[in-house]
Short mmCIF file of C-alpha atoms in Angstrom, two decimals:
data_model
loop_
_atom_site.label_atom_id
_atom_site.label_comp_id
_atom_site.label_asym_id
_atom_site.label_seq_id
_atom_site.Cartn_x
_atom_site.Cartn_y
_atom_site.Cartn_z
CA MET A 9 -9.72 -52.76 -85.73
CA GLN A 10 -11.72 -51.17 -88.49
CA GLU A 11 -15.45 -51.93 -88.55
CA VAL A 12 -17.69 -52.14 -91.58
CA GLN A 13 -19.82 -49.03 -91.88
CA MET A 14 -23.58 -49.23 -92.38
CA THR A 15 -23.96 -48.77 -96.13
CA LEU A 16 -27.78 -48.88 -96.22
CA PRO A 17 -29.43 -46.04 -94.22
CA VAL A 18 -32.75 -46.61 -92.45
CA GLY A 19 -35.57 -46.08 -94.93
CA THR A 20 -33.67 -47.39 -97.97
CA VAL A 21 -35.99 -49.30 -100.31
CA ILE A 22 -34.50 -52.27 -102.17
CA GLN A 23 -36.20 -53.59 -105.30
CA ASP A 24 -39.49 -51.95 -104.23
CA ARG A 25 -40.16 -54.68 -101.68
CA TYR A 26 -37.74 -54.34 -98.76
CA VAL A 27 -37.46 -51.28 -96.49
CA VAL A 28 -34.41 -51.10 -94.21
CA GLU A 29 -35.43 -50.61 -90.55
CA GLY A 30 -32.11 -51.09 -88.80
CA LEU A 31 -28.73 -52.82 -88.55
CA LEU A 32 -28.69 -56.27 -86.93
CA GLY A 33 -24.98 -56.99 -87.19
CA GLN A 34 -21.82 -56.50 -89.19
CA GLY A 35 -18.52 -58.22 -89.85
CA GLY A 36 -15.40 -58.08 -91.95
CA PHE A 37 -17.16 -58.87 -95.21
CA GLY A 38 -20.76 -57.74 -94.88
CA ALA A 39 -23.70 -56.50 -92.85
CA VAL A 40 -27.11 -57.84 -91.84
CA TYR A 41 -30.15 -55.54 -91.78
CA LEU A 42 -33.65 -55.78 -90.39
CA VAL A 43 -36.03 -55.14 -93.30
CA ARG A 44 -39.80 -55.15 -93.77
CA ASN A 45 -41.88 -55.97 -96.81
CA PRO A 46 -44.30 -52.99 -97.07
CA ASN A 47 -46.93 -55.12 -98.85
CA SER A 48 -47.09 -58.09 -96.47
CA GLY A 49 -45.69 -56.39 -93.38
CA ARG A 50 -43.38 -59.38 -92.85
CA LYS A 51 -40.01 -58.71 -91.27
CA ALA A 52 -36.88 -60.39 -92.63
CA ALA A 53 -33.11 -60.39 -92.18
CA LEU A 54 -31.27 -59.13 -95.24
CA LYS A 55 -27.59 -60.03 -95.52
CA GLU A 56 -25.52 -57.85 -97.83
CA LEU A 57 -22.15 -58.77 -99.33
CA VAL A 58 -19.94 -55.68 -98.98
CA ASP A 59 -16.66 -57.06 -100.30
CA GLN A 60 -17.25 -57.75 -103.98
CA SER A 61 -14.05 -59.76 -104.57
CA LYS A 62 -14.63 -62.94 -106.51
CA SER A 63 -13.57 -65.19 -103.63
CA GLU A 64 -15.98 -63.56 -101.16
CA HIS A 65 -18.79 -63.47 -103.71
CA ASP A 66 -18.29 -67.18 -104.36
CA ARG A 67 -18.26 -67.94 -100.64
CA PHE A 68 -21.44 -65.93 -100.13
CA MET A 69 -23.19 -67.82 -102.93
CA VAL A 70 -22.13 -71.12 -101.37
CA GLU A 71 -23.75 -70.01 -98.12
CA CYS A 72 -26.95 -69.14 -99.97
CA ALA A 73 -27.05 -72.45 -101.80
CA LEU A 74 -26.55 -74.34 -98.52
CA LEU A 75 -29.35 -72.52 -96.75
CA GLU A 76 -31.87 -72.69 -99.58
CA ARG A 77 -32.03 -76.47 -99.51
CA LEU A 78 -32.42 -76.85 -95.73
CA ASN A 79 -35.70 -77.50 -93.90
CA HIS A 80 -35.53 -77.73 -90.12
CA SER A 81 -37.50 -75.96 -87.38
CA ALA A 82 -34.28 -74.91 -85.58
CA LEU A 83 -32.76 -73.36 -88.72
CA PRO A 84 -33.87 -70.07 -90.33
CA GLU A 85 -35.75 -70.27 -93.64
CA VAL A 86 -34.19 -68.65 -96.70
CA TYR A 87 -36.64 -66.63 -98.78
CA GLU A 88 -34.55 -65.53 -101.76
CA VAL A 89 -31.17 -64.48 -103.14
CA PHE A 90 -30.78 -61.60 -105.58
CA GLN A 91 -28.40 -58.96 -106.95
CA ASP A 92 -29.12 -55.24 -107.05
CA SER A 93 -26.75 -52.48 -108.23
CA HIS A 94 -23.84 -54.92 -108.34
CA GLN A 95 -24.50 -55.99 -104.74
CA THR A 96 -25.57 -59.46 -103.63
CA PHE A 97 -28.27 -60.00 -100.99
CA LEU A 98 -29.64 -62.95 -99.06
CA VAL A 99 -33.13 -62.58 -97.54
CA MET A 100 -33.99 -64.96 -94.74
CA GLU A 101 -36.37 -65.47 -91.85
CA TYR A 102 -35.93 -62.96 -89.03
CA ILE A 103 -35.87 -64.70 -85.67
CA GLU A 104 -36.90 -62.11 -83.10
CA GLY A 105 -35.50 -62.67 -79.64
CA PRO A 106 -32.32 -62.56 -77.53
CA ASN A 107 -29.43 -64.91 -78.05
CA LEU A 108 -28.12 -67.30 -75.41
CA GLU A 109 -25.07 -65.14 -74.65
CA ILE A 110 -27.36 -62.28 -73.63
CA LEU A 111 -29.66 -64.59 -71.68
CA ARG A 112 -26.74 -66.29 -69.93
CA LYS A 113 -25.54 -62.98 -68.51
CA GLN A 114 -29.00 -62.42 -67.02
CA GLN A 115 -28.87 -65.67 -65.03
CA PRO A 116 -27.74 -66.00 -61.40
CA GLU A 117 -23.92 -66.17 -61.43
CA ARG A 118 -24.17 -65.55 -65.20
CA ARG A 119 -24.63 -69.24 -65.92
CA TYR A 120 -27.32 -71.89 -66.39
CA THR A 121 -27.93 -75.13 -64.54
CA LEU A 122 -27.62 -78.45 -66.34
CA ASP A 123 -31.40 -78.88 -66.17
CA ASP A 124 -31.71 -75.60 -68.12
CA VAL A 125 -28.94 -76.27 -70.64
CA LEU A 126 -30.17 -79.63 -71.93
CA PRO A 127 -33.66 -78.53 -73.10
CA LEU A 128 -32.34 -75.16 -74.36
CA LEU A 129 -29.72 -76.75 -76.62
CA SER A 130 -31.63 -79.86 -77.67
CA PRO A 131 -33.31 -78.36 -80.80
CA VAL A 132 -30.11 -76.74 -82.10
CA VAL A 133 -27.98 -79.81 -81.41
CA GLU A 134 -30.61 -81.78 -83.32
CA ALA A 135 -30.27 -79.22 -86.14
CA VAL A 136 -26.51 -79.78 -86.25
CA GLY A 137 -27.13 -83.51 -86.54
CA TYR A 138 -29.52 -82.75 -89.40
CA LEU A 139 -26.78 -80.73 -91.13
CA HIS A 140 -24.22 -83.48 -90.64
CA HIS A 141 -26.55 -86.06 -92.20
CA GLN A 142 -26.88 -84.08 -95.43
CA ILE A 143 -25.14 -85.51 -98.50
CA PRO A 144 -22.46 -84.22 -98.42
CA PRO A 145 -22.50 -83.20 -94.74
CA ILE A 146 -22.72 -79.50 -93.89
CA ILE A 147 -20.50 -78.12 -91.11
CA HIS A 148 -21.77 -75.02 -89.34
CA ARG A 149 -18.28 -74.17 -87.90
CA ASP A 150 -19.48 -71.31 -85.67
CA PHE A 151 -21.59 -72.92 -82.94
CA LYS A 152 -21.62 -70.58 -79.91
CA PRO A 153 -24.17 -69.00 -77.54
CA SER A 154 -24.44 -65.74 -79.50
CA ASN A 155 -25.49 -67.71 -82.60
CA ILE A 156 -28.41 -69.37 -80.80
CA VAL A 157 -31.57 -67.25 -80.65
CA VAL A 158 -34.48 -67.95 -78.32
CA PRO A 159 -37.61 -66.56 -80.05
CA THR A 160 -39.77 -64.19 -78.03
CA ASN A 161 -42.89 -66.01 -79.28
CA GLY A 162 -42.02 -69.02 -77.15
CA ASP A 163 -40.73 -71.26 -79.94
CA LYS A 164 -37.66 -73.43 -79.39
CA ALA A 165 -34.14 -72.08 -79.91
CA VAL A 166 -32.88 -71.50 -83.47
CA LEU A 167 -29.29 -71.81 -84.76
CA VAL A 168 -28.38 -68.79 -86.89
CA ASP A 169 -25.41 -67.30 -88.81
CA PHE A 170 -24.23 -69.63 -91.54
CA GLY A 171 -21.57 -67.18 -92.71
CA ILE A 172 -18.81 -69.78 -92.51
CA ALA A 173 -20.75 -73.01 -93.12
CA LYS A 174 -19.40 -75.35 -95.76
CA GLU A 175 -20.00 -78.73 -97.30
CA TYR A 176 -17.57 -81.40 -96.12
CA TYR A 177 -15.80 -83.68 -98.55
CA ASP A 178 -13.79 -86.51 -97.05
CA ASP A 179 -10.54 -85.87 -98.94
CA ALA A 180 -10.62 -82.06 -98.98
CA THR A 181 -8.93 -79.54 -96.73
CA THR A 182 -10.03 -76.08 -95.66
CA THR A 183 -7.65 -73.28 -96.60
CA ALA A 184 -9.61 -70.28 -95.30
CA VAL A 185 -8.06 -68.30 -92.45
CA ARG A 186 -9.68 -67.37 -89.15
CA HIS A 187 -13.11 -68.73 -89.93
CA CYS A 188 -13.58 -69.34 -86.26
CA SER A 189 -14.65 -67.83 -82.93
CA PRO A 190 -12.13 -67.61 -80.05
CA GLY A 191 -12.92 -70.13 -77.34
CA TYR A 192 -15.43 -72.03 -79.46
CA SER A 193 -13.23 -73.29 -82.33
CA GLY A 194 -10.85 -76.24 -82.33
CA PRO A 195 -7.23 -75.70 -83.42
CA GLU A 196 -7.95 -77.18 -86.84
CA GLN A 197 -10.07 -74.12 -87.69
CA TYR A 198 -7.09 -71.82 -87.25
CA SER A 199 -4.99 -73.70 -89.77
CA SER A 200 -5.15 -75.59 -93.04
CA ILE A 201 -5.25 -79.07 -91.48
CA GLY A 202 -8.93 -79.25 -92.41
CA THR A 203 -12.27 -79.27 -90.62
CA ASP A 204 -14.94 -81.95 -90.48
CA THR A 205 -18.09 -82.60 -88.46
CA ARG A 206 -16.06 -82.96 -85.26
CA SER A 207 -15.25 -79.25 -85.46
CA ASP A 208 -18.92 -78.64 -84.65
CA ILE A 209 -18.65 -81.08 -81.74
CA TYR A 210 -15.88 -78.87 -80.29
CA GLY A 211 -18.16 -75.83 -80.66
CA ILE A 212 -21.08 -77.57 -78.97
CA GLY A 213 -18.85 -78.77 -76.15
CA ALA A 214 -17.46 -75.26 -75.69
CA THR A 215 -20.99 -73.83 -75.65
CA CYS A 216 -22.06 -76.29 -72.95
CA TYR A 217 -18.91 -75.40 -70.99
CA THR A 218 -19.72 -71.67 -71.21
CA LEU A 219 -23.39 -72.00 -70.28
CA LEU A 220 -22.59 -74.19 -67.29
CA THR A 221 -19.56 -72.29 -65.93
CA GLY A 222 -20.32 -68.70 -66.94
CA SER A 223 -17.16 -68.24 -69.01
CA PRO A 224 -15.91 -69.70 -72.31
CA PRO A 225 -13.08 -72.24 -72.35
CA ILE A 226 -9.61 -70.84 -72.97
CA ASP A 227 -8.85 -70.55 -76.67
CA ALA A 228 -7.54 -73.61 -78.51
CA LEU A 229 -4.55 -71.68 -79.88
CA HIS A 230 -3.31 -70.94 -76.36
CA ARG A 231 -3.92 -74.53 -75.28
CA THR A 232 -2.01 -75.82 -78.31
CA THR A 233 0.91 -73.45 -77.69
CA ASN A 234 1.20 -74.66 -74.09
CA LEU A 235 1.12 -78.29 -75.17
CA ALA A 236 3.78 -77.61 -77.81
CA SER A 237 5.99 -76.15 -75.06
CA LYS A 238 5.41 -79.24 -72.88
CA LYS A 239 3.33 -77.23 -70.42
CA LYS A 240 0.06 -78.19 -68.76
CA ASP A 241 -3.15 -77.75 -70.72
CA PRO A 242 -4.57 -74.47 -69.29
CA LEU A 243 -8.19 -75.52 -69.80
CA LEU A 244 -9.87 -75.17 -66.41
CA SER A 245 -11.55 -78.29 -65.11
CA LEU A 246 -15.35 -78.20 -65.42
CA ASN A 247 -16.02 -80.08 -62.19
CA GLU A 248 -13.76 -77.72 -60.20
CA GLN A 249 -15.83 -74.75 -61.37
CA VAL A 250 -19.24 -76.38 -61.02
CA PRO A 251 -19.15 -79.08 -58.31
CA GLY A 252 -21.85 -81.71 -58.42
CA LEU A 253 -22.12 -82.18 -62.19
CA PRO A 254 -22.62 -85.81 -63.28
CA ARG A 255 -19.40 -87.58 -64.16
CA THR A 256 -20.69 -88.43 -67.64
CA VAL A 257 -21.38 -84.74 -68.36
CA VAL A 258 -17.91 -83.65 -67.25
CA GLU A 259 -16.27 -86.39 -69.29
CA ALA A 260 -18.47 -85.79 -72.36
CA ILE A 261 -17.58 -82.07 -72.49
CA GLN A 262 -13.91 -82.81 -71.76
CA GLN A 263 -13.81 -85.25 -74.68
CA ALA A 264 -15.62 -82.84 -77.01
CA LEU A 265 -12.93 -80.22 -76.23
CA ALA A 266 -10.05 -82.54 -77.09
CA ILE A 267 -7.34 -80.83 -79.14
CA ASN A 268 -7.07 -84.02 -81.17
CA THR A 269 -10.12 -84.26 -83.44
CA GLU A 270 -9.90 -88.06 -83.46
CA ARG A 271 -10.41 -88.17 -79.70
CA ARG A 272 -13.65 -86.24 -79.78
CA GLN A 273 -16.97 -88.02 -80.09
CA LYS A 274 -17.58 -89.50 -83.50
CA THR A 275 -21.02 -87.89 -83.91
CA VAL A 276 -23.12 -85.14 -82.36
CA GLU A 277 -25.66 -87.78 -81.36
CA GLU A 278 -23.00 -89.68 -79.41
CA PHE A 279 -22.03 -86.53 -77.51
CA TRP A 280 -25.63 -85.60 -76.73
CA ALA A 281 -26.44 -89.12 -75.53
CA GLN A 282 -23.51 -88.92 -73.08
CA MET A 283 -24.81 -85.57 -71.82
CA HIS A 284 -28.15 -87.21 -70.96
CA THR A 285 -26.68 -90.30 -69.30
CA ALA A 286 -27.36 -90.37 -65.56
CA SER A 287 -24.31 -90.90 -63.37
CA PRO A 288 -23.10 -89.96 -59.87
CA PRO A 289 -21.59 -86.46 -59.46
CA MET A 290 -17.86 -86.10 -60.04
CA PRO A 291 -16.12 -84.95 -56.82
CA ALA A 292 -14.68 -81.44 -57.09
CA GLU A 293 -11.25 -82.72 -56.07
CA ALA A 294 -11.24 -85.30 -58.88
CA GLU A 295 -9.71 -82.97 -61.44
CA VAL A 296 -9.29 -84.31 -64.97
CA ASN A 297 -5.62 -84.05 -65.99
CA THR A 298 -6.20 -82.69 -69.48
CA ASP A 299 -2.60 -82.67 -70.70
CA GLU A 300 -2.05 -86.33 -69.86
CA TYR A 301 -5.57 -87.13 -71.04
CA LEU A 302 -4.86 -85.66 -74.48
CA ALA A 303 -1.30 -86.91 -74.84
CA SER A 304 -1.87 -90.51 -73.84
CA GLY A 305 -5.20 -90.99 -75.53
CA ALA A 306 -6.64 -92.44 -72.35
CA ILE A 307 -10.36 -91.75 -72.46
CA PRO A 308 -12.02 -92.07 -69.03
CA GLY A 309 -15.29 -93.95 -68.81
CA PRO A 310 -16.18 -97.25 -70.52
CA SER A 311 -18.75 -95.80 -72.94
CA ILE A 312 -16.24 -93.25 -74.24
CA ALA A 313 -13.52 -95.87 -74.55
CA ARG A 314 -15.81 -97.99 -76.73
CA SER A 315 -16.49 -95.07 -79.07
CA GLN A 316 -12.77 -94.36 -79.34
CA ARG A 317 -12.03 -97.88 -80.55
CA LYS A 318 -14.40 -97.41 -83.48
CA ARG A 319 -12.30 -94.60 -84.93
CA GLY A 320 -9.10 -96.38 -85.85
CA GLY A 321 -9.80 -96.28 -89.58
CA GLN A 322 -10.07 -92.49 -89.58
CA ALA A 323 -6.50 -91.89 -88.42
CA ALA A 324 -5.04 -92.46 -91.87
CA GLY A 325 -7.29 -89.82 -93.38
CA SER A 326 -6.17 -87.24 -90.84
CA LEU A 327 -2.49 -87.92 -91.50
CA ARG A 328 -3.06 -87.71 -95.26
CA ILE A 329 -4.51 -84.24 -94.74
CA LEU A 330 -1.49 -83.17 -92.67
CA LEU A 331 1.02 -84.51 -95.19
CA PHE A 332 -0.96 -82.86 -97.97
CA VAL A 333 -0.43 -79.56 -96.16
CA VAL A 334 3.28 -80.18 -95.59
CA LEU A 335 3.77 -80.93 -99.29
CA GLY A 336 3.08 -77.25 -99.94
CA LEU A 337 -0.25 -77.55 -101.70
CA VAL A 338 -1.57 -74.88 -99.32
CA VAL A 339 0.29 -71.86 -97.98
CA LEU A 340 -1.09 -71.63 -94.48
CA GLY A 341 0.61 -73.67 -91.78
CA GLY A 342 -1.05 -76.24 -89.55
CA ILE A 343 0.15 -77.65 -86.24
CA GLY A 344 3.34 -79.70 -86.57
CA LEU A 345 4.45 -83.21 -85.83
CA SER A 346 5.73 -82.22 -82.41
CA LEU A 347 2.02 -81.96 -81.56
CA GLN A 348 1.13 -85.27 -83.18
CA PRO A 349 0.37 -86.93 -79.80
CA TYR A 350 -2.21 -84.17 -79.23
CA LEU A 351 -3.66 -83.66 -82.72
CA PHE A 352 -3.46 -87.14 -84.22
CA PRO A 353 -3.54 -90.64 -82.75
CA ARG A 354 -0.84 -93.23 -83.32
CA GLN A 355 -0.98 -94.85 -86.74
CA THR A 356 -1.71 -98.56 -86.98
CA ALA A 357 -0.97 -98.93 -90.69
CA PRO A 358 1.30 -97.22 -93.24
CA ILE A 359 -0.21 -94.56 -95.49
CA ALA A 360 -0.14 -95.57 -99.13
CA ALA A 361 0.86 -93.25 -101.98
CA THR A 362 2.08 -90.49 -99.66
CA LYS A 363 5.59 -89.03 -99.90
CA LYS A 364 7.44 -86.99 -97.37
CA PRO A 365 8.64 -83.71 -98.90
CA THR A 366 12.25 -83.55 -100.00
CA MET A 367 14.15 -80.81 -98.20
CA PRO A 368 16.36 -78.67 -100.48
CA THR A 369 20.07 -79.31 -99.85
CA LYS A 370 20.69 -75.68 -98.87
CA PHE A 371 18.40 -76.15 -95.85
CA LEU A 372 20.28 -78.81 -93.92
CA THR A 373 18.89 -80.08 -90.63
CA ALA A 374 20.31 -79.36 -87.21
CA THR A 375 20.14 -82.07 -84.60
CA ASN A 376 19.25 -81.83 -80.95
CA ALA A 377 21.65 -84.51 -79.79
CA ALA A 378 20.11 -84.79 -76.34
CA LYS A 379 16.70 -85.73 -77.67
CA GLY A 380 17.68 -87.08 -81.07
CA GLU A 381 15.26 -84.67 -82.77
CA ALA A 382 16.02 -82.84 -86.03
CA PHE A 383 15.05 -79.19 -86.43
CA THR A 384 15.33 -77.19 -89.63
CA PRO A 385 17.65 -74.21 -89.02
CA LEU A 386 16.12 -70.83 -89.75
CA ALA A 387 17.89 -68.03 -91.57
CA VAL A 388 19.13 -65.12 -89.46
CA ASN A 389 16.97 -62.54 -91.24
CA TYR A 390 13.71 -62.60 -93.24
CA MET A 391 11.78 -59.94 -95.18
CA GLY A 392 8.22 -60.06 -96.51
CA THR A 393 4.66 -58.86 -95.99
CA LEU A 394 1.87 -59.01 -93.43
CA GLN A 395 -1.77 -58.54 -94.50
CA ASP A 396 -4.56 -57.58 -92.08
CA LEU A 397 -7.68 -59.35 -93.37
CA MET A 398 -9.98 -57.17 -91.24
CA THR A 399 -8.94 -53.95 -93.00
CA ASN A 400 -7.37 -55.51 -96.12
CA GLN A 401 -4.20 -53.49 -95.43
CA LYS A 402 -0.77 -54.88 -96.30
CA GLY A 403 2.52 -53.85 -94.71
CA ASN A 404 6.19 -54.80 -94.71
CA LEU A 405 7.44 -57.38 -92.21
CA GLN A 406 10.94 -58.29 -91.06
CA LEU A 407 12.13 -61.04 -88.71
CA VAL A 408 15.75 -60.24 -87.85
CA GLY A 409 18.52 -61.46 -85.59
CA ILE A 410 16.94 -64.88 -85.20
CA LYS A 411 18.55 -67.16 -82.63
CA GLN A 412 17.70 -70.84 -82.49
CA ASN A 413 18.40 -73.44 -79.83
CA GLY A 414 16.79 -76.67 -80.92
CA GLN A 415 13.06 -76.06 -80.94
CA VAL A 416 13.26 -72.68 -79.17
CA ILE A 417 13.45 -69.60 -81.41
CA GLN A 418 13.66 -65.87 -80.67
CA GLY A 419 14.51 -62.66 -82.47
CA ASP A 420 13.30 -59.18 -83.40
CA PHE A 421 10.06 -58.31 -85.19
CA VAL A 422 9.80 -55.19 -87.39
CA ASP A 423 6.42 -54.22 -88.88
CA SER A 424 5.87 -51.07 -90.96
CA GLN A 425 2.64 -50.38 -89.03
CA ILE A 426 4.20 -50.73 -85.56
CA GLN A 427 6.77 -48.25 -84.28
CA GLY A 428 10.04 -49.67 -83.02
CA ILE A 429 11.55 -53.13 -82.90
CA GLN A 430 9.66 -55.77 -80.90
CA ASN A 431 10.87 -59.08 -79.52
CA PHE A 432 9.35 -62.42 -80.50
CA SER A 433 9.82 -65.92 -79.07
CA GLY A 434 8.34 -69.32 -79.78
CA VAL A 435 8.93 -72.90 -80.84
CA LEU A 436 9.75 -74.79 -84.04
CA ASP A 437 8.96 -78.47 -84.44
CA THR A 438 10.60 -81.24 -86.44
CA SER A 439 8.06 -81.01 -89.25
CA LYS A 440 8.95 -77.36 -90.01
CA HIS A 441 5.96 -75.77 -88.29
CA LEU A 442 6.43 -72.83 -85.96
CA LEU A 443 4.47 -70.90 -83.34
CA PHE A 444 5.65 -67.60 -81.85
CA THR A 445 4.34 -64.58 -79.96
CA VAL A 446 5.30 -60.94 -80.51
CA LYS A 447 5.30 -58.72 -77.41
CA LEU A 448 4.08 -55.21 -78.22
CA PRO A 449 4.02 -52.00 -76.12
CA ALA A 450 1.75 -52.09 -73.06
CA ASP A 451 -1.08 -50.23 -74.84
CA GLN A 452 -1.24 -52.81 -77.66
CA LYS A 453 -2.30 -56.45 -77.69
CA PRO A 454 0.44 -59.04 -78.41
CA LEU A 455 0.36 -60.93 -81.70
CA PHE A 456 0.28 -64.71 -82.12
CA PHE A 457 1.83 -66.20 -85.28
CA GLU A 458 1.45 -69.68 -86.69
CA GLY A 459 3.22 -70.89 -89.82
CA THR A 460 5.36 -73.37 -91.69
CA ILE A 461 8.72 -73.48 -93.48
CA ARG A 462 8.08 -74.21 -97.15
CA ASP A 463 10.52 -76.23 -99.22
CA ASP A 464 11.77 -73.01 -100.86
CA GLY A 465 12.76 -71.69 -97.41
CA ASN A 466 9.97 -69.10 -97.16
CA LEU A 467 7.93 -68.84 -93.96
CA VAL A 468 4.17 -68.50 -94.42
CA GLY A 469 1.16 -68.63 -92.13
CA ASN A 470 -1.55 -66.69 -90.30
CA TYR A 471 -1.69 -64.49 -87.20
CA CYS A 472 -4.06 -62.82 -84.73
CA GLN A 473 -4.13 -60.48 -81.75
CA LEU A 474 -4.29 -61.96 -78.24
CA ASP A 475 -6.31 -60.60 -75.34
CA GLN A 476 -5.41 -60.91 -71.64
CA ALA A 477 -6.81 -64.44 -71.59
CA SER A 478 -4.56 -65.38 -74.56
CA GLN A 479 -7.57 -65.69 -76.86
CA CYS A 480 -7.54 -64.46 -80.45
CA VAL A 481 -9.43 -61.18 -80.84
CA GLY A 482 -9.47 -58.21 -83.19
CA GLU A 483 -6.85 -58.09 -85.91
CA TYR A 484 -6.04 -61.23 -87.87
CA GLY A 485 -4.47 -62.02 -91.21
CA ILE A 486 -1.77 -63.81 -93.18
CA TRP A 487 1.99 -63.35 -93.46
CA SER A 488 4.86 -64.46 -95.67
CA VAL A 489 8.61 -63.81 -95.46
CA THR A 490 11.68 -64.77 -97.54
CA PRO A 491 15.23 -65.44 -96.22
CA VAL A 492 17.61 -62.53 -96.70
CA LYS A 493 20.71 -63.76 -98.54
CA LYS A 494 24.05 -62.84 -97.07
#
């Protein structure tokens, strides 16, 4: 993985009023510096846009516009936005202090107690509620311990890093790739299904899970892949790891981490109220069966069941988003209809003015007679490109010798940047979405691919590297291949 280099040396003076004192952080598209105003002596965080492409510039300006209008004690204040030498900068309040990920690792057993977690997170959860009540709502989309700073001056925690925040419009989808953090992002953030305020609820639930157990929940992509293969949800039970937690807390976090967005709490306030509700401890042996819990829609606990019944009207909107994706109006694949029991609840009413895409006659459907399910047959060979968004490098990609048995697919993977031919295997669902993993040599991390079959027969989607815990890390990007004609 290629890292962004520090482009502003210590001592650099910008517009005669900001002196660079150090590097606070860096990412794929920019860097954040600690600067000081020599006149006032005030420190600030200066965020620089390194990639000057129009799309990234526009995204950066959206971030600035979002932050400038906010006013909350648990959110950093934006001082100004300006351009200098064809570079764009955002100057904001510098919150001095360690983040919760650092502080967590300093705790006994590298985790907090519930009595510590609730007051620590209260101000930032309140800030998320403040964001969600904006018109239109603002989604942070990167809630995690390392983005929560506890000021050294004794003030309450502050939620930082709005690099991927966006305004939420009810009928819009999100087409950006990999705007997420492994372990803390729901599956919808890895695809083009679309995010809404419940994506932040997943992040808050995952943060509570991490602070209480000492390790983040297993990544949503791995959970989704297991569920697609009819395997058990690998998410470890909270009460098995931390015996003695109140039942309401275990159930609230479990619901917040639902793969299906509709089965999460409706609002941040609802989740936080459940976290504060007193109840007897859940016995360690009373493990929550997460795969059945997600598939059936059975929500344990009367208060959670009541909140679930209020959401029926939102199901149609979620299906409209999914069909919108399948129609080919975006190129990045979501999670298919074989996962509908996990990602979307059953529909109670037909969706008006929505057509199912017409499949070209040259792509006839194969039928799994045993199950009565129809799967689109893949071509034997594909050729195309794979683009690493971390380094902005593009290479050639081939999927060859593909064998298909119903929903199970396998074949050979050839990438111009990887020596030799590698094997891949995965699943294809009845709505033309596919998930597969490429096994690489022992010294390289495997690759996880997600995509869809477009109506023209091309396969398109996004990918990432997987670590030993099957969480997305390091390299990520987009891919597209075309069938090779015989």
